[in-house]
Amino acid sequence: MRLERRTAPSMLFAVLSPLLAVALTIVAGLALMAVMGKDPVKVLEVYFLSPFADAYSRSELMVKAIPLALIGSGLALAFRAGVFNIGAPGQYTLGAIFAGGVALFAPEAYAGLWLLPLCMVAGVIGGMVWGWIPAILRIKAGANEILVSLMLTYVAALLLDWLVRGPWNDPLGRGFPKSASFPDAALMPILVPGTRLHWGLPLAVIVAFALWYVLYHTRRGFSVRTMGMAPLAAKFAGFSEAKTITWVMLLSGGLAGLAGAVEVTSTIQQLQPDISAGYGFTAIIVAFLGRLNPIGALIAAGALAVTYIGGENAQILLKLPKNVSFLFQGMLLFFLLACDTLVHYRLRFRSRAGA
Amino acid sequence: MENLPPKVSFTASYSIGGRGFPVNFSADMPPITGPLAISARPGAMPRRPDSVTITYGRVDLPSGVEEAIPSSVAPAKSAKSAKSAKSSAKPATSGREPLPHPKQAPPVLPEGAGNDTGVPPTSDPLQSAPAAGVAGAVAAGVAMAGVATAAVASIPAEAETPPAGDMDAISGKRVAPETAVPRVPLLSIDTVSKSFGALKANDAVSLTLYPGEKHALLGENGAGKSTLVKMIYGVLQPDAGRLVLDGKPVRITSPAMARTLGIGMVFQHFSTFEALTVAENLAVVLPDRSLSGIRKDVAALSKEYGLAIEPRRQLSTLSAGERQRVEIIRCLLQNPRLLIMDEPTSVLTPQEAEALFKTLDRLAADGCAILYISHRLEEVRGLCDTATVLRRGKVVATCDPRKETASSLAEMMVGSVIQRPKKTPAYVGTARLEVAGLSLRAAGGQALHDVTFSARRGEILGIAGVAGEGQSELFAALSGEAPVRKHDAITIDGAPIGRFSVTTRRRMGMAFAPERRLGHSAIADLRLSENYHLTHNALGKAVSSARKVRKLFDVRADGSDPFAGALSGGNLQKFVIGREIVRKPGVFVVAQPTWGVDAGAAAAIHAALLDLSKDGAAVVVISQDLDEIFAICDRVAVLHRGTLSEPQLVSNVTAESLGLLMGGSDANVVSMVETGA
């Protein structure tokens, strides 16, 4: 058995590979559970079926999928350009801080209905600022954007921590590291009454489709794709590398910031040290699972949301540690990258007899 | 015998149209030891001489003129043809009686022996033929190397060969130890097939290699040459058929195994460590050898085969030709019996190539078989004694390239007559592209020093040079991928553009086609329509149909809009060139337009460039291929270490004069040619 390069990338496997990866992840995960002494059938049910069992669980799935889709579709574009923005958690945090700042300190009387949109814009700007720093350092100083954006993640987390313990601490919060609750005008309206599902869902869907259009039907998107596939050819086509890097970092950072703003104005409704549940890193998997295609990322966000809800359920019902969710996510990325080989290569089986 | 005047002279006489033409040369020689053979490459001689006389001191040496080895079909060659070669090898000296067959007891050269004795001392030439102990191969004067061969003189001292300096007086004369030709195959490739998916890369290919044979493997791109070679070198395994080495079937499962079996390969691109010395680089691939031992062997080999190389030099200081010598030495250190050379001259100046041929001749004379892959037909005609032509994975002919013309070989490769575009003097007008005093610092590449030239309306300007002399830097400066600070260093139709981007330059009527097809001028994973968009988006037009380009330039591929990666090199290059030509550029800068492209596509591309220039464009062709420069260019300049020579009319230059410029004229290349052989 060996690998042979295909003359053209396989469309079939581009679609099949994520499904294959999901299947392999489930099989390997269940085998692992069996080794740990858990009943694989039970794990399968709790982990992968219970999130779909009732309407509330399904709405919660979508709630988790919203930030994943927003960040993941932006990252898909950045990765397409060969710009590895690993700092989405930091950009998400900055977005949350900016949005929270507006929500907490904008005079509500003047802002009125505009307060929520202002929060969103502030969140986008916050994420862009955090995305722009690695971009400019790569362009001007040749600094590796992977390292810079990753390190900025910790800066952002500590900044948020300091804010909620210090200047933005809720005076009535009895010393808990929290800000005051946001005013109602800054909260994201609920989409389906009786659930936590909010208007972030249509926002994420619109963003994904808009990015898909940009990527495949505009000159800017073309420059992003060419730069990722062949930087020399992109330069030859007249696309500026610096401009493309800046653009995708601002875009992916801005969308991560937007996700942070959406999250704090919807489910959390205040600032606190822990606001992300690892969305920023999980979104990397979302982007790859979605074939670095924004619409693909939207679908992949739903799949990854299952590991969040399933993980919570497993924690309660099976006494499985929370980290099992991250284990499943990691395995998924691992299998996905392995399966992606089949897009460019085909497997050849040879009979031993012939050898 | 030490008293003998150290002089050898050589006379060949021709009769052409009833008149005799003698060709003479002489060379100072140290005392000869062992058999001496003088052979001439047929390509260097206008025709077979009628007779040859060789005098050593005042003693005539016996000599022989033999027929070229019968070409026919390879397998028919073996012992039978050895016999015929023997019978046809009538030793002859001009105006004298035929000499006795030189199979006598090793005599002593009498001091001051009279010249016309006709009975010179001789010895068995086989003594000197290493690894040639095969019976039936004894044919004095039979040399694969060439038409005229002379043997023999045996003097007990140390083996020496005459200096080549004087021998260059008759260009192309070779001196090599006599080799008998054992007609027992070293390697037989027996109806080997190999498929990749639906593509039959090799379809029942048979080929026989004899020791000491210089065997050319010809074919268009994609004809299956590299597949075949990879199977011999153990990189690929045949689907069907077998390889027979020394009469025994073998399965060569890895390059390491191929090397143990005595098969060496010199690749087109060398994988070496820049910061290490020559000896250290060799030690990397020969882990069980000591560095000092390697140094000693390198010194010995470079002396033996004229591969001038200093083992202590750092690799980064070596030219491409010198690096290739390192690669050859790497193979020789493993005592190959078969040496595979993949397009070896593509990185060499003509002089370096000439030195390489001498080395190969000498290797072959020592019994090493050489499988020589090249698309340069003249070169193959000059060097090789057998050629196997592949077309679409099948052997279409096995022939003696010396008896073919370049166009008949090209025809075999392509399967049809190629209409070579004719260069007609075009109307040459005012300068459209002017480069004045363009200098660039070396930012990890080659610096450019004060490059100045102009390309005029209606002309094709060639920029020659071996690889890595600043071509890519010059291309980037011209295309705007690397804009230059001095804005007026580059002007188009009088307007300075030095600081302008590639997009602005395109808008001003320039077009470019870089050397690398995939990854620079096109992207493998994009469809042709998207690839068309690559250089056309700047004009703000809609994605116009790539199909038009495909139709106009006969770009063949499956599907209505295939991925660029699915096209063959030739078809993709036609697309890349056509994509630029359809916009009717005023200035077209193209690098290596026909590099790695089959003959048919190359002819089409040349025709397109000629048409473009006739329509009033200025075309700049950056090329390492001198044949191409001579075929299509009006003027030519040579780029060497970032300095461009004065452009000259192509009609006023020769390959030799360009070659000297390409080697930097003063450089050691020349001295190497004179002393290295």
PDB file of N, CA, C and O in Angstrom, chain A residues 293-343:
ATOM      1  N   ASN A 293     -13.077  27.087   4.110  1.00  0.00           N
ATOM      2  CA  ASN A 293     -14.132  27.723   3.333  1.00  0.00           C
ATOM      3  C   ASN A 293     -15.108  28.306   4.361  1.00  0.00           C
ATOM      4  O   ASN A 293     -15.528  27.602   5.272  1.00  0.00           O
ATOM      5  N   PRO A 294     -15.466  29.590   4.262  1.00  0.00           N
ATOM      6  CA  PRO A 294     -16.294  30.197   5.312  1.00  0.00           C
ATOM      7  C   PRO A 294     -17.615  29.466   5.548  1.00  0.00           C
ATOM      8  O   PRO A 294     -18.043  29.311   6.697  1.00  0.00           O
ATOM      9  N   ILE A 295     -18.245  29.003   4.483  1.00  0.00           N
ATOM     10  CA  ILE A 295     -19.504  28.274   4.675  1.00  0.00           C
ATOM     11  C   ILE A 295     -19.232  26.920   5.310  1.00  0.00           C
ATOM     12  O   ILE A 295     -19.969  26.439   6.177  1.00  0.00           O
ATOM     13  N   GLY A 296     -18.123  26.322   4.898  1.00  0.00           N
ATOM     14  CA  GLY A 296     -17.707  25.072   5.528  1.00  0.00           C
ATOM     15  C   GLY A 296     -17.481  25.278   7.025  1.00  0.00           C
ATOM     16  O   GLY A 296     -17.848  24.436   7.850  1.00  0.00           O
ATOM     17  N   ALA A 297     -16.898  26.420   7.360  1.00  0.00           N
ATOM     18  CA  ALA A 297     -16.625  26.717   8.766  1.00  0.00           C
ATOM     19  C   ALA A 297     -17.929  26.831   9.557  1.00  0.00           C
ATOM     20  O   ALA A 297     -18.004  26.439  10.721  1.00  0.00           O
ATOM     21  N   LEU A 298     -18.951  27.357   8.898  1.00  0.00           N
ATOM     22  CA  LEU A 298     -20.257  27.486   9.550  1.00  0.00           C
ATOM     23  C   LEU A 298     -20.781  26.106   9.947  1.00  0.00           C
ATOM     24  O   LEU A 298     -21.246  25.884  11.078  1.00  0.00           O
ATOM     25  N   ILE A 299     -20.678  25.166   9.024  1.00  0.00           N
ATOM     26  CA  ILE A 299     -21.141  23.801   9.296  1.00  0.00           C
ATOM     27  C   ILE A 299     -20.242  23.144  10.356  1.00  0.00           C
ATOM     28  O   ILE A 299     -20.727  22.516  11.303  1.00  0.00           O
ATOM     29  N   ALA A 300     -18.934  23.343  10.191  1.00  0.00           N
ATOM     30  CA  ALA A 300     -17.985  22.728  11.123  1.00  0.00           C
ATOM     31  C   ALA A 300     -18.194  23.267  12.534  1.00  0.00           C
ATOM     32  O   ALA A 300     -18.006  22.545  13.517  1.00  0.00           O
ATOM     33  N   ALA A 301     -18.592  24.536  12.633  1.00  0.00           N
ATOM     34  CA  ALA A 301     -18.830  25.114  13.957  1.00  0.00           C
ATOM     35  C   ALA A 301     -19.927  24.332  14.672  1.00  0.00           C
ATOM     36  O   ALA A 301     -19.831  24.057  15.878  1.00  0.00           O
ATOM     37  N   GLY A 302     -20.949  23.933  13.919  1.00  0.00           N
ATOM     38  CA  GLY A 302     -22.015  23.120  14.504  1.00  0.00           C
ATOM     39  C   GLY A 302     -21.469  21.799  15.005  1.00  0.00           C
ATOM     40  O   GLY A 302     -21.796  21.338  16.109  1.00  0.00           O
ATOM     41  N   ALA A 303     -20.586  21.173  14.215  1.00  0.00           N
ATOM     42  CA  ALA A 303     -20.024  19.881  14.612  1.00  0.00           C
ATOM     43  C   ALA A 303     -19.183  20.025  15.877  1.00  0.00           C
ATOM     44  O   ALA A 303     -19.259  19.199  16.792  1.00  0.00           O
ATOM     45  N   LEU A 304     -18.391  21.072  15.930  1.00  0.00           N
ATOM     46  CA  LEU A 304     -17.531  21.250  17.104  1.00  0.00           C
ATOM     47  C   LEU A 304     -18.350  21.623  18.342  1.00  0.00           C
ATOM     48  O   LEU A 304     -17.972  21.294  19.473  1.00  0.00           O
ATOM     49  N   ALA A 305     -19.491  22.289  18.110  1.00  0.00           N
ATOM     50  CA  ALA A 305     -20.341  22.642  19.242  1.00  0.00           C
ATOM     51  C   ALA A 305     -20.814  21.385  19.953  1.00  0.00           C
ATOM     52  O   ALA A 305     -21.028  21.387  21.172  1.00  0.00           O
ATOM     53  N   VAL A 306     -20.958  20.305  19.202  1.00  0.00           N
ATOM     54  CA  VAL A 306     -21.402  19.033  19.793  1.00  0.00           C
ATOM     55  C   VAL A 306     -20.436  18.610  20.890  1.00  0.00           C
ATOM     56  O   VAL A 306     -20.846  18.128  21.949  1.00  0.00           O
ATOM     57  N   THR A 307     -19.115  18.805  20.623  1.00  0.00           N
ATOM     58  CA  THR A 307     -18.160  18.365  21.642  1.00  0.00           C
ATOM     59  C   THR A 307     -18.304  19.187  22.921  1.00  0.00           C
ATOM     60  O   THR A 307     -18.034  18.699  24.008  1.00  0.00           O
ATOM     61  N   TYR A 308     -18.733  20.445  22.779  1.00  0.00           N
ATOM     62  CA  TYR A 308     -18.942  21.263  23.983  1.00  0.00           C
ATOM     63  C   TYR A 308     -20.134  20.757  24.793  1.00  0.00           C
ATOM     64  O   TYR A 308     -20.051  20.488  25.982  1.00  0.00           O
ATOM     65  N   ILE A 309     -21.286  20.627  24.105  1.00  0.00           N
ATOM     66  CA  ILE A 309     -22.496  20.216  24.812  1.00  0.00           C
ATOM     67  C   ILE A 309     -22.362  18.774  25.299  1.00  0.00           C
ATOM     68  O   ILE A 309     -22.654  18.444  26.454  1.00  0.00           O
ATOM     69  N   GLY A 310     -21.851  17.913  24.376  1.00  0.00           N
ATOM     70  CA  GLY A 310     -21.658  16.512  24.753  1.00  0.00           C
ATOM     71  C   GLY A 310     -20.700  16.398  25.929  1.00  0.00           C
ATOM     72  O   GLY A 310     -20.886  15.589  26.835  1.00  0.00           O
ATOM     73  N   GLY A 311     -19.660  17.237  25.901  1.00  0.00           N
ATOM     74  CA  GLY A 311     -18.686  17.211  26.988  1.00  0.00           C
ATOM     75  C   GLY A 311     -19.320  17.596  28.314  1.00  0.00           C
ATOM     76  O   GLY A 311     -19.059  16.964  29.349  1.00  0.00           O
ATOM     77  N   GLU A 312     -20.172  18.623  28.279  1.00  0.00           N
ATOM     78  CA  GLU A 312     -20.855  19.027  29.518  1.00  0.00           C
ATOM     79  C   GLU A 312     -21.752  17.906  30.023  1.00  0.00           C
ATOM     80  O   GLU A 312     -21.758  17.587  31.214  1.00  0.00           O
ATOM     81  N   ASN A 313     -22.497  17.297  29.084  1.00  0.00           N
ATOM     82  CA  ASN A 313     -23.379  16.200  29.476  1.00  0.00           C
ATOM     83  C   ASN A 313     -22.590  15.026  30.051  1.00  0.00           C
ATOM     84  O   ASN A 313     -22.985  14.420  31.044  1.00  0.00           O
ATOM     85  N   ALA A 314     -21.476  14.722  29.406  1.00  0.00           N
ATOM     86  CA  ALA A 314     -20.668  13.588  29.859  1.00  0.00           C
ATOM     87  C   ALA A 314     -20.097  13.863  31.242  1.00  0.00           C
ATOM     88  O   ALA A 314     -19.957  12.960  32.072  1.00  0.00           O
ATOM     89  N   GLN A 315     -19.792  15.130  31.479  1.00  0.00           N
ATOM     90  CA  GLN A 315     -19.267  15.515  32.779  1.00  0.00           C
ATOM     91  C   GLN A 315     -20.292  15.229  33.871  1.00  0.00           C
ATOM     92  O   GLN A 315     -19.984  14.681  34.930  1.00  0.00           O
ATOM     93  N   ILE A 316     -21.546  15.552  33.549  1.00  0.00           N
ATOM     94  CA  ILE A 316     -22.608  15.383  34.537  1.00  0.00           C
ATOM     95  C   ILE A 316     -23.008  13.912  34.678  1.00  0.00           C
ATOM     96  O   ILE A 316     -23.058  13.361  35.772  1.00  0.00           O
ATOM     97  N   LEU A 317     -23.264  13.265  33.507  1.00  0.00           N
ATOM     98  CA  LEU A 317     -23.855  11.937  33.539  1.00  0.00           C
ATOM     99  C   LEU A 317     -22.825  10.821  33.713  1.00  0.00           C
ATOM    100  O   LEU A 317     -23.136   9.789  34.297  1.00  0.00           O
ATOM    101  N   LEU A 318     -21.634  11.018  33.151  1.00  0.00           N
ATOM    102  CA  LEU A 318     -20.672   9.911  33.167  1.00  0.00           C
ATOM    103  C   LEU A 318     -19.490  10.178  34.066  1.00  0.00           C
ATOM    104  O   LEU A 318     -18.572   9.362  34.154  1.00  0.00           O
ATOM    105  N   LYS A 319     -19.467  11.347  34.690  1.00  0.00           N
ATOM    106  CA  LYS A 319     -18.345  11.742  35.547  1.00  0.00           C
ATOM    107  C   LYS A 319     -17.031  11.736  34.757  1.00  0.00           C
ATOM    108  O   LYS A 319     -15.990  11.344  35.280  1.00  0.00           O
ATOM    109  N   LEU A 320     -17.139  12.100  33.459  1.00  0.00           N
ATOM    110  CA  LEU A 320     -15.927  12.200  32.653  1.00  0.00           C
ATOM    111  C   LEU A 320     -15.351  13.592  32.831  1.00  0.00           C
ATOM    112  O   LEU A 320     -16.094  14.571  32.909  1.00  0.00           O
ATOM    113  N   PRO A 321     -14.026  13.709  32.887  1.00  0.00           N
ATOM    114  CA  PRO A 321     -13.446  15.052  33.044  1.00  0.00           C
ATOM    115  C   PRO A 321     -13.762  15.936  31.837  1.00  0.00           C
ATOM    116  O   PRO A 321     -13.936  15.451  30.725  1.00  0.00           O
ATOM    117  N   LYS A 322     -13.797  17.234  32.097  1.00  0.00           N
ATOM    118  CA  LYS A 322     -14.122  18.206  31.059  1.00  0.00           C
ATOM    119  C   LYS A 322     -13.112  18.155  29.904  1.00  0.00           C
ATOM    120  O   LYS A 322     -13.444  18.413  28.756  1.00  0.00           O
ATOM    121  N   ASN A 323     -11.861  17.817  30.248  1.00  0.00           N
ATOM    122  CA  ASN A 323     -10.820  17.813  29.230  1.00  0.00           C
ATOM    123  C   ASN A 323     -11.045  16.788  28.132  1.00  0.00           C
ATOM    124  O   ASN A 323     -10.392  16.829  27.093  1.00  0.00           O
ATOM    125  N   VAL A 324     -11.978  15.841  28.364  1.00  0.00           N
ATOM    126  CA  VAL A 324     -12.274  14.863  27.330  1.00  0.00           C
ATOM    127  C   VAL A 324     -12.750  15.575  26.063  1.00  0.00           C
ATOM    128  O   VAL A 324     -12.473  15.147  24.950  1.00  0.00           O
ATOM    129  N   SER A 325     -13.436  16.709  26.240  1.00  0.00           N
ATOM    130  CA  SER A 325     -13.870  17.479  25.074  1.00  0.00           C
ATOM    131  C   SER A 325     -12.679  17.904  24.235  1.00  0.00           C
ATOM    132  O   SER A 325     -12.686  17.800  23.010  1.00  0.00           O
ATOM    133  N   PHE A 326     -11.649  18.407  24.918  1.00  0.00           N
ATOM    134  CA  PHE A 326     -10.463  18.851  24.186  1.00  0.00           C
ATOM    135  C   PHE A 326      -9.763  17.662  23.532  1.00  0.00           C
ATOM    136  O   PHE A 326      -9.174  17.784  22.464  1.00  0.00           O
ATOM    137  N   LEU A 327      -9.841  16.514  24.200  1.00  0.00           N
ATOM    138  CA  LEU A 327      -9.262  15.304  23.626  1.00  0.00           C
ATOM    139  C   LEU A 327      -9.929  14.981  22.295  1.00  0.00           C
ATOM    140  O   LEU A 327      -9.274  14.725  21.285  1.00  0.00           O
ATOM    141  N   PHE A 328     -11.274  15.044  22.292  1.00  0.00           N
ATOM    142  CA  PHE A 328     -12.001  14.775  21.055  1.00  0.00           C
ATOM    143  C   PHE A 328     -11.655  15.807  19.989  1.00  0.00           C
ATOM    144  O   PHE A 328     -11.455  15.480  18.813  1.00  0.00           O
ATOM    145  N   GLN A 329     -11.560  17.064  20.397  1.00  0.00           N
ATOM    146  CA  GLN A 329     -11.225  18.100  19.416  1.00  0.00           C
ATOM    147  C   GLN A 329      -9.843  17.872  18.828  1.00  0.00           C
ATOM    148  O   GLN A 329      -9.632  18.008  17.624  1.00  0.00           O
ATOM    149  N   GLY A 330      -8.901  17.538  19.693  1.00  0.00           N
ATOM    150  CA  GLY A 330      -7.542  17.296  19.218  1.00  0.00           C
ATOM    151  C   GLY A 330      -7.476  16.125  18.253  1.00  0.00           C
ATOM    152  O   GLY A 330      -6.843  16.199  17.198  1.00  0.00           O
ATOM    153  N   MET A 331      -8.191  15.038  18.620  1.00  0.00           N
ATOM    154  CA  MET A 331      -8.198  13.867  17.745  1.00  0.00           C
ATOM    155  C   MET A 331      -8.811  14.216  16.398  1.00  0.00           C
ATOM    156  O   MET A 331      -8.350  13.760  15.353  1.00  0.00           O
ATOM    157  N   LEU A 332      -9.834  15.056  16.452  1.00  0.00           N
ATOM    158  CA  LEU A 332     -10.513  15.424  15.213  1.00  0.00           C
ATOM    159  C   LEU A 332      -9.549  16.147  14.275  1.00  0.00           C
ATOM    160  O   LEU A 332      -9.448  15.833  13.089  1.00  0.00           O
ATOM    161  N   LEU A 333      -8.809  17.113  14.811  1.00  0.00           N
ATOM    162  CA  LEU A 333      -7.854  17.847  13.977  1.00  0.00           C
ATOM    163  C   LEU A 333      -6.790  16.897  13.425  1.00  0.00           C
ATOM    164  O   LEU A 333      -6.429  16.939  12.255  1.00  0.00           O
ATOM    165  N   PHE A 334      -6.329  16.021  14.298  1.00  0.00           N
ATOM    166  CA  PHE A 334      -5.309  15.045  13.909  1.00  0.00           C
ATOM    167  C   PHE A 334      -5.781  14.175  12.743  1.00  0.00           C
ATOM    168  O   PHE A 334      -5.113  14.053  11.717  1.00  0.00           O
ATOM    169  N   PHE A 335      -6.966  13.605  12.892  1.00  0.00           N
ATOM    170  CA  PHE A 335      -7.478  12.738  11.832  1.00  0.00           C
ATOM    171  C   PHE A 335      -7.781  13.531  10.567  1.00  0.00           C
ATOM    172  O   PHE A 335      -7.606  13.054   9.454  1.00  0.00           O
ATOM    173  N   LEU A 336      -8.222  14.772  10.773  1.00  0.00           N
ATOM    174  CA  LEU A 336      -8.570  15.587   9.619  1.00  0.00           C
ATOM    175  C   LEU A 336      -7.346  15.860   8.761  1.00  0.00           C
ATOM    176  O   LEU A 336      -7.367  15.705   7.541  1.00  0.00           O
ATOM    177  N   LEU A 337      -6.263  16.247   9.417  1.00  0.00           N
ATOM    178  CA  LEU A 337      -5.049  16.546   8.660  1.00  0.00           C
ATOM    179  C   LEU A 337      -4.550  15.296   7.947  1.00  0.00           C
ATOM    180  O   LEU A 337      -4.067  15.349   6.822  1.00  0.00           O
ATOM    181  N   ALA A 338      -4.696  14.155   8.621  1.00  0.00           N
ATOM    182  CA  ALA A 338      -4.273  12.901   7.997  1.00  0.00           C
ATOM    183  C   ALA A 338      -5.140  12.592   6.782  1.00  0.00           C
ATOM    184  O   ALA A 338      -4.650  12.239   5.713  1.00  0.00           O
ATOM    185  N   CYS A 339      -6.458  12.764   6.944  1.00  0.00           N
ATOM    186  CA  CYS A 339      -7.369  12.432   5.839  1.00  0.00           C
ATOM    187  C   CYS A 339      -7.186  13.381   4.662  1.00  0.00           C
ATOM    188  O   CYS A 339      -7.421  13.017   3.514  1.00  0.00           O
ATOM    189  N   ASP A 340      -6.746  14.616   4.956  1.00  0.00           N
ATOM    190  CA  ASP A 340      -6.570  15.589   3.884  1.00  0.00           C
ATOM    191  C   ASP A 340      -5.507  15.166   2.876  1.00  0.00           C
ATOM    192  O   ASP A 340      -5.488  15.643   1.752  1.00  0.00           O
ATOM    193  N   THR A 341      -4.633  14.259   3.311  1.00  0.00           N
ATOM    194  CA  THR A 341      -3.639  13.740   2.372  1.00  0.00           C
ATOM    195  C   THR A 341      -4.326  13.154   1.149  1.00  0.00           C
ATOM    196  O   THR A 341      -3.820  13.222   0.043  1.00  0.00           O
ATOM    197  N   LEU A 342      -5.507  12.589   1.373  1.00  0.00           N
ATOM    198  CA  LEU A 342      -6.196  11.906   0.284  1.00  0.00           C
ATOM    199  C   LEU A 342      -6.743  12.866  -0.763  1.00  0.00           C
ATOM    200  O   LEU A 342      -7.123  12.448  -1.850  1.00  0.00           O
ATOM    201  N   VAL A 343      -6.768  14.163  -0.430  1.00  0.00           N
ATOM    202  CA  VAL A 343      -7.226  15.119  -1.434  1.00  0.00           C
ATOM    203  C   VAL A 343      -6.190  15.211  -2.552  1.00  0.00           C
ATOM    204  O   VAL A 343      -6.523  15.307  -3.722  1.00  0.00           O
TER     205      VAL A 343
END
